Coordinates of C-alpha atoms in Angstrom, one line a residue:
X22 CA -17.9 -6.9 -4.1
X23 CA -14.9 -5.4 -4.1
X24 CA -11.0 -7.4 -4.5
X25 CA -8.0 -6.5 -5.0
X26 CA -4.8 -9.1 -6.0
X27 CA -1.4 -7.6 -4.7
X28 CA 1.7 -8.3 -6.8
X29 CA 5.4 -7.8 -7.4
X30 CA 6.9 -9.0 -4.3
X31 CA 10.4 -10.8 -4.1
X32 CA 14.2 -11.1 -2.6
X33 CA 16.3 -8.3 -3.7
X34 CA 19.5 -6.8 -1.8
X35 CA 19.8 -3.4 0.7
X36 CA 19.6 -0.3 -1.7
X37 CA 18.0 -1.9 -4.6
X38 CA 14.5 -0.9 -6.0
X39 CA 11.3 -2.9 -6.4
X40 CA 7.5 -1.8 -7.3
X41 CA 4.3 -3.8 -6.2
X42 CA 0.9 -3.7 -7.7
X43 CA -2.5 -3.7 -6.5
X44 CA -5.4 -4.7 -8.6
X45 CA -9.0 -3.8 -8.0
X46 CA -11.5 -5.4 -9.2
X47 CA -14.9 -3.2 -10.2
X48 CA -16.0 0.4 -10.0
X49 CA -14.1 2.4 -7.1
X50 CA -16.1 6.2 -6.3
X51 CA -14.8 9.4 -5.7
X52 CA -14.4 9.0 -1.9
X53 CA -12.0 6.0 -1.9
X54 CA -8.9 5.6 -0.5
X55 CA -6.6 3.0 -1.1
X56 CA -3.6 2.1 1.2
X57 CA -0.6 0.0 1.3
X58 CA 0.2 -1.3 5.2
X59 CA 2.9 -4.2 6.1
X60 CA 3.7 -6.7 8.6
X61 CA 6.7 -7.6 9.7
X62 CA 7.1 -11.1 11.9
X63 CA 6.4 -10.3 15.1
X64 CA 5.3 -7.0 14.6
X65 CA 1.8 -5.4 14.3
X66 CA 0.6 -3.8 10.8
X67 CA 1.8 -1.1 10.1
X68 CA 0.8 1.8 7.8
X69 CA 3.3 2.7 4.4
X70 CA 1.3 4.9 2.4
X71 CA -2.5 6.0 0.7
X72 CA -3.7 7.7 -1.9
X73 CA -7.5 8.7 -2.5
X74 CA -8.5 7.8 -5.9
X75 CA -9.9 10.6 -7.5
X76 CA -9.6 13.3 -5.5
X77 CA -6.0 13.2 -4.6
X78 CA -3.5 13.9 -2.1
X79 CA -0.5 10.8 -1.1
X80 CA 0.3 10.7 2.5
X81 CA 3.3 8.5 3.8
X82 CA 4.7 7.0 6.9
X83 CA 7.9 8.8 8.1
X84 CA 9.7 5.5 7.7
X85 CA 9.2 5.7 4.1
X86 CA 8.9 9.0 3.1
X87 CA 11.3 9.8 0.6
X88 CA 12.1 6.3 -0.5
X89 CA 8.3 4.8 -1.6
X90 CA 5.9 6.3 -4.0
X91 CA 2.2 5.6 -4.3
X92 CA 0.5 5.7 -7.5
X93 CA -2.4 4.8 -9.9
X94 CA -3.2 3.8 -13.3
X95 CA -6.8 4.7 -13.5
X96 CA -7.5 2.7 -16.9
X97 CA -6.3 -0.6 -15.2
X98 CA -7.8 0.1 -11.9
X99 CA -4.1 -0.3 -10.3
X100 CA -2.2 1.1 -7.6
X101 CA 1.2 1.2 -7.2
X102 CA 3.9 1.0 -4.6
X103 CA 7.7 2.3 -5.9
X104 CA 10.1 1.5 -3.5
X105 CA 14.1 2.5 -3.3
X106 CA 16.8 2.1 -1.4
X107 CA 15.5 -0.4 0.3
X108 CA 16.3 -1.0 3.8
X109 CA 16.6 -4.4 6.1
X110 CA 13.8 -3.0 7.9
X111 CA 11.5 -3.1 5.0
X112 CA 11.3 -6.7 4.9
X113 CA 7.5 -7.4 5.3
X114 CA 4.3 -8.9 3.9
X115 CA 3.1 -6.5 1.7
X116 CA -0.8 -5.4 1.7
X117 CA -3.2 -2.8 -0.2
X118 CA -6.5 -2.4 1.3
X119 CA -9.7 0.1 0.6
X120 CA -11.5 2.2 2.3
X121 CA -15.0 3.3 0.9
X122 CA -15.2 6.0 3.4
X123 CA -12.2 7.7 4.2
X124 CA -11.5 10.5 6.5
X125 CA -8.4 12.2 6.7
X126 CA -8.0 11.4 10.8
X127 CA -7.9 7.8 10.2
X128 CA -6.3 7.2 7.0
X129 CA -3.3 5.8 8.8
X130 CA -5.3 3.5 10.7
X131 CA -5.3 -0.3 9.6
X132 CA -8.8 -0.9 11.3
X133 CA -10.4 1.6 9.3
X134 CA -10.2 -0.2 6.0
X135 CA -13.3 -2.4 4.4
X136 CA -11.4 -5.0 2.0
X137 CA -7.4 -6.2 1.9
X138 CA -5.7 -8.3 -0.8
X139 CA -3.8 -11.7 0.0
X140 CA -0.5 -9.7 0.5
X141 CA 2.6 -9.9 -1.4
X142 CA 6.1 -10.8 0.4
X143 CA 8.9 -8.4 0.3
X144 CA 12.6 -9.8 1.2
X145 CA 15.3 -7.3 1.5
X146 CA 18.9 -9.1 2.4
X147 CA 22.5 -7.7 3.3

């Protein structure tokens, strides 16, 4: 059974930096890929980034291309979001989810992943 505990959330002010965590719990194969997405009030999830976790290759949403970076500490079974300059528009509840069979096509896609964390809450003020 696979969980992961998302962390590292908070306020902070336009053009500051912050980085979230995402713990997994247990073994994760070859063919895994683990995403970040966020929600926004009023708005549906939306994709922010992936990584598979062995084989790699990042992808990114356009909105955040540039500006976040996905990661992993293989020894801690962690993933990481770093995330600069932020914007207004980032504000959003923060999520990592897995995917135990990825396929490039639908790495983007919310629906295609098997387990999600709790979420962690990102504030970003004027």
């Amino acid at each position: 059974q696979v969980q992961l505990v998302e962390s590292g959330g908070g306020l902070v002010q336009a053009g500051d930096s912050l980085t979230l965590s995402c713990a997994v719990s247990g073994p994760i194969n070859s063919n895994t890929a683990i995403g970040w997405f966020r929600q926004a009030p009023a708005m549906e999830r939306e994709f922010v980034a992936a990584l598979r976790w062995r084989m790699g290759g990042s992808i990114y949403a356009d909105s955040v291309k540039g500006r976040f970076t996905i990661s992993k500490d293989s020894a801690k079974n962690t993933v990481y979001l770093q995330m600069i300059s932020l914007k207004l528009e980032d504000t959003a509840v923060y999520y990592c989810a897995i995917d135990r069979s990825p396929i490039l096509s639908t790495m983007r896609i919310a629906s295609s992943y098997d387990y999600w964390g709790q979420g962690t809450q990102v504030t970003v003020s004027s």
